[in-house]
Amino acid sequence: MNSTKENSISVSNLSKSYGNILALNKLSFEIAKGELFGFIGPDGAGKTTLFRILTTLLLADEGNATLCGLDVVKDFKKIRQIIGYMPGKFSLYQDLSVEENLSFFATIFGTTIQENYELIKDIYIQIEPFRKRPAGKLSGGMKQKLALCCAMIHKPEILVLDEPTTGVDAVSRKEFWEMLRKLKENGITIIVSTPYMDEASLCDRVALMQGGIIMSTNTPENIIKQFDTPLYAVKSHSMYQLMNDLKTWNQTESAHLFGQYLHLTIKDKDSNAIETYLKSKSHQDFEIQQITPNIEDAFMRLMANKSK
Amino acid sequence: MKRFKGFVIKEFYHIFRDYRSMVILFGMPLVQILLFGFAITNEINNAGIAILDNSKDAVTHKITNKLLSSGYFKLEANLTDYKEIEPSFRKGKIKQVIIFENNFAKKLETENKANIQIIADASDPNTASLLSSYTTNIINKYQVEMMQNQELPMQINPEVKMLYNEELKGVFMFVPGTITILLMLISAMMTSISITREKELGTMEILLVSPLKPLQIVIGKVVPYVFISFMIAVIILVLGFTVFGMPVQGSLFLLLGECFLFIIMALSLGILISTITQTQQTAMMISMFALMLPTILLSGFIFPIENMPLPLQIFSNIVPPKWFIIIIKNIMLKGVGLGYIWKETLIIIGMTLFFIALSVKKFKIRLG
Amino acid sequence: MTTQLINKSEIAANGKFSKAETVISVNNLYKKFGDFVANDNLSFDVYKGEIFGFLGANGAGKTTAIRILCGLSKPTSGKLNIAGFDGYKDTEKIKKSIGYMSQKFSLYEDLTVVENIRFYGGIYGLSRKEIKLRTEKLVEKLNLEEVKDKLIKDLPLGWRQKLAFSVAILHEPKIVFLDEPTGGVDPITRRQFWDMIYEAANNGITVFVTTHYMDEAEYCNRVSIMVDGKIAALDTPDGLMKTFSVHTMEEVFLKLARGVNNNE
């Protein structure tokens, strides 16, 4: 998709290892200008390493990457002018106030708060009542907002956000994604990494990462479409027993708990078999329905396929 | 430039908000100087002395009177023989013996030269050196007074001998020593900690990604500490002078200039440490062991370098504080000018350039 | 055999909970820091073998409450009984009968798997023989045979978290407190982790857990949601979803916590 538009980020065959550990294994992808692109994967998938290479903080062992046509190795100085970067664990000065943090980052990027106030206004208004408070005394959600303001104060062309929602509660996370959608309207390319699978649906496109490789790159809808087998949600009076019974069933392909349901794929495509089996295990009041998978289902299926 | 200014302002915020460190930074010189000062000034009131006057003439009487009326000394015994010196020290009541040679006044008149020998109990080196320097001062003053009435220049030669610790090098050592230690501590340790703190916080990542040049980052981190270190050097000098009477014989301007140079040297060391460490804790440990211990032990501050085994003597040459202590001692006590200490100054300049070059080479524009 | 299994699972079944034995009992608990009320009149009971979800936005007062329940901090006022011990006087006894694991700190990274197990067994006073026995069982159960002499920092995060949980219940505590145990863990390992939680609950250990994953909230028998120091809701996930007429716990959480979040 977006093939007619110019590419904002272009990466090919990128590899990086630390000693014996292969952190990134031949990554290739293209991100279009103005896209909101998510890298979804657990800790250790290689997201931070990738972001550090893109922000010119690390050198890759192999492969190239360009941002707005600029090479991350040769043109690192120019790249540093056009990106906004928010590293993991909200890097703010704990002993400086909200206002001081923001104006400091504005100054070092050669701008002022006033100059780009329009861009951060919606977010900054929410933390403005606490502008005299030291950043160290803010709650997780507010720190996250401040860090985002700081990363955007110089009106970057590309915004790189490394796990901005980790450790933040569900409310703040939701608000944060709403802010990103709005920012996207300004034409800023945003790449964001997250371990929360449910956030994938909020991105234009996502790359599912695990163990240093990208398992799949696509729109969230297409990733779900690629789920190639029927998925059943099963519920019973005793979920613990249900889980044990389904895990030991020879027809079970995968069985994962999902909230109050258990998501099941089976080798035999006949869903009646499930009912028969559960009855034989004396389950009562059980419920079986075929459902549309979500990103997490897709992720786990890709993981399982990979390990095979 | 505006970027740089903003950066420096931020650094000052960090420093001033961490009031605990501020109290320690400015309290430490105060406490150290006061402790040293009082510990020593208390002891030189009415120190017991003995006099062995082989001449017993008008001049020796006058000098004796001058000494005893100064308030520093109390006459415990008049000796008649050299053999009595050792036993009288052993009794522990006297700290110093003053010996006038035979025919003192006569020699002074005929040869324009006479000798006084001062033997001090140097088992307590600080007191001994203070007493002997007071004695010498009083004799010199007397000499100047006499000179006004005489046409020919006369010279009384006080010959100081330290008993029990003849290699004593402790004269006024603690003011130069304290300055050296504190400048080293504040400059090197504080800068290395403040740079590694940014690495720990993760803010270094943002700074590196910003258009700030690495050199600006480093210099911006260092500038506040130049100010603070310099202020502390001045505080110590003022305290040394007012509380303890430590004089600055040479040019104050030169002294401050050399302090400034030493501060820059220590800061560049601090930067070097920060380039090779990742956490505040390691930066602190390295500063403590790699900098503080040599400064205290191998600079000649406490232990005379001449008494050390040869390998340590050679090693002491690469300990920058050694050269700085020589420089400030010479300026403060001997009143010499740059002409006498240019070699040491050049050595420190060389070391500074070396550390800076190494830091620039080591400082990474990237992580990892 | 079968009937026994059903009886046991009755305990752990969602929503169908045996309230036979109370292991945590909190009544009118207050905790103040100066003028700031961190915990405002908390009252709730948690039962043996229950999985109790403890949710709340950042800064709602969860951490303070957990510290009090673990005997690390004394409440300002209110009644408190943990594992049969008084929350004011018997904090040392409380500490012996609980286990604790958090995402931030759980195992010593520079010790090996076996050394960590031995260490924790030791501080809870298990005999040498007992530690050896349980170490063997644990290594076998988690398939750690090949890595048992490796340093923790060389293990993948998911393995570490599973091991940390097993170590936290090594001394068979009555209650185990889990503070965001699955943060950043991949979805499969996250579920394996919950399998372990279910198993522990099934063995009669009460599990008190905080999480930012809302689907995990649905695995709990009952869930309490803290807002601004108060317990704003406490019920089974089903009950909560019915009360707020929504379909997921996330929506329940958003309804409750939104709006107050910005007023801290």
Short mmCIF file of C-alpha atoms in Angstrom, two decimals, chain A residues 52 55-59 72-74 76 79-81 83-97 100 104-105 107-112, chain B residues 2-8 10-11 13-15 17-18 197-214 221 365-368:
data_model
loop_
_atom_site.label_atom_id
_atom_site.label_comp_id
_atom_site.label_asym_id
_atom_site.label_seq_id
_atom_site.Cartn_x
_atom_site.Cartn_y
_atom_site.Cartn_z
CA ARG A 52 18.27 3.11 18.10
CA THR A 55 17.73 7.36 15.38
CA THR A 56 21.45 7.06 14.51
CA LEU A 57 22.35 6.03 18.06
CA LEU A 58 23.59 2.60 17.08
CA LEU A 59 25.38 1.26 14.03
CA VAL A 72 21.49 6.74 9.08
CA VAL A 73 25.27 6.38 9.04
CA LYS A 74 26.50 9.05 6.64
CA PHE A 76 23.41 11.20 10.96
CA ILE A 79 18.76 13.06 10.61
CA ARG A 80 19.19 14.28 14.16
CA GLN A 81 17.67 17.60 13.05
CA ILE A 83 13.51 13.39 14.10
CA GLY A 84 11.80 13.53 17.45
CA TYR A 85 12.72 10.65 19.72
CA MET A 86 11.11 9.42 22.88
CA PRO A 87 13.21 6.63 24.36
CA GLY A 88 11.69 3.96 26.61
CA LYS A 89 11.23 4.89 30.28
CA PHE A 90 10.30 8.55 29.63
CA SER A 91 13.66 10.28 29.68
CA LEU A 92 12.99 13.51 31.49
CA TYR A 93 14.94 15.48 34.03
CA GLN A 94 13.27 14.50 37.28
CA ASP A 95 14.43 17.57 39.18
CA LEU A 96 13.31 20.06 36.53
CA SER A 97 9.70 21.22 36.40
CA GLU A 100 11.66 23.75 32.49
CA PHE A 104 15.09 23.03 27.79
CA PHE A 105 14.30 20.65 24.96
CA THR A 107 16.23 25.45 23.43
CA ILE A 108 18.58 22.64 22.50
CA PHE A 109 16.64 22.09 19.31
CA GLY A 110 16.97 25.77 18.57
CA THR A 111 13.31 26.70 18.94
CA THR A 112 10.91 28.03 21.57
CA LYS B 2 21.53 29.97 22.64
CA ARG B 3 21.32 26.20 22.74
CA PHE B 4 24.50 26.07 24.72
CA LYS B 5 23.32 28.71 27.16
CA GLY B 6 20.09 26.84 27.74
CA PHE B 7 22.08 23.74 28.44
CA VAL B 8 24.31 25.42 31.01
CA LYS B 10 19.78 23.49 33.05
CA GLU B 11 22.98 22.22 34.64
CA TYR B 13 19.25 23.98 38.05
CA HIS B 14 20.39 20.42 38.70
CA ILE B 15 23.17 21.55 40.97
CA ARG B 17 18.22 21.75 43.46
CA ASP B 18 20.36 19.04 44.89
CA ARG B 197 23.49 10.37 35.45
CA GLU B 198 22.21 11.42 32.04
CA LYS B 199 23.19 8.04 30.67
CA GLU B 200 21.30 6.29 33.46
CA LEU B 201 18.23 8.46 33.06
CA GLY B 202 18.19 7.88 29.33
CA THR B 203 18.26 11.61 28.62
CA MET B 204 21.69 11.20 27.03
CA GLU B 205 19.91 9.44 24.16
CA ILE B 206 17.78 12.50 23.52
CA LEU B 207 20.75 14.86 23.82
CA LEU B 208 22.72 12.79 21.32
CA VAL B 209 19.80 12.75 18.93
CA SER B 210 19.41 16.53 19.26
CA PRO B 211 21.37 18.97 17.08
CA LEU B 212 23.62 19.75 20.06
CA LYS B 213 27.19 18.85 19.23
CA PRO B 214 28.86 16.35 21.55
CA LYS B 221 28.19 19.86 31.68
CA ILE B 365 28.41 10.15 19.14
CA ARG B 366 26.36 6.98 19.41
CA LEU B 367 25.42 4.51 22.10
CA GLY B 368 27.05 1.18 22.86
#
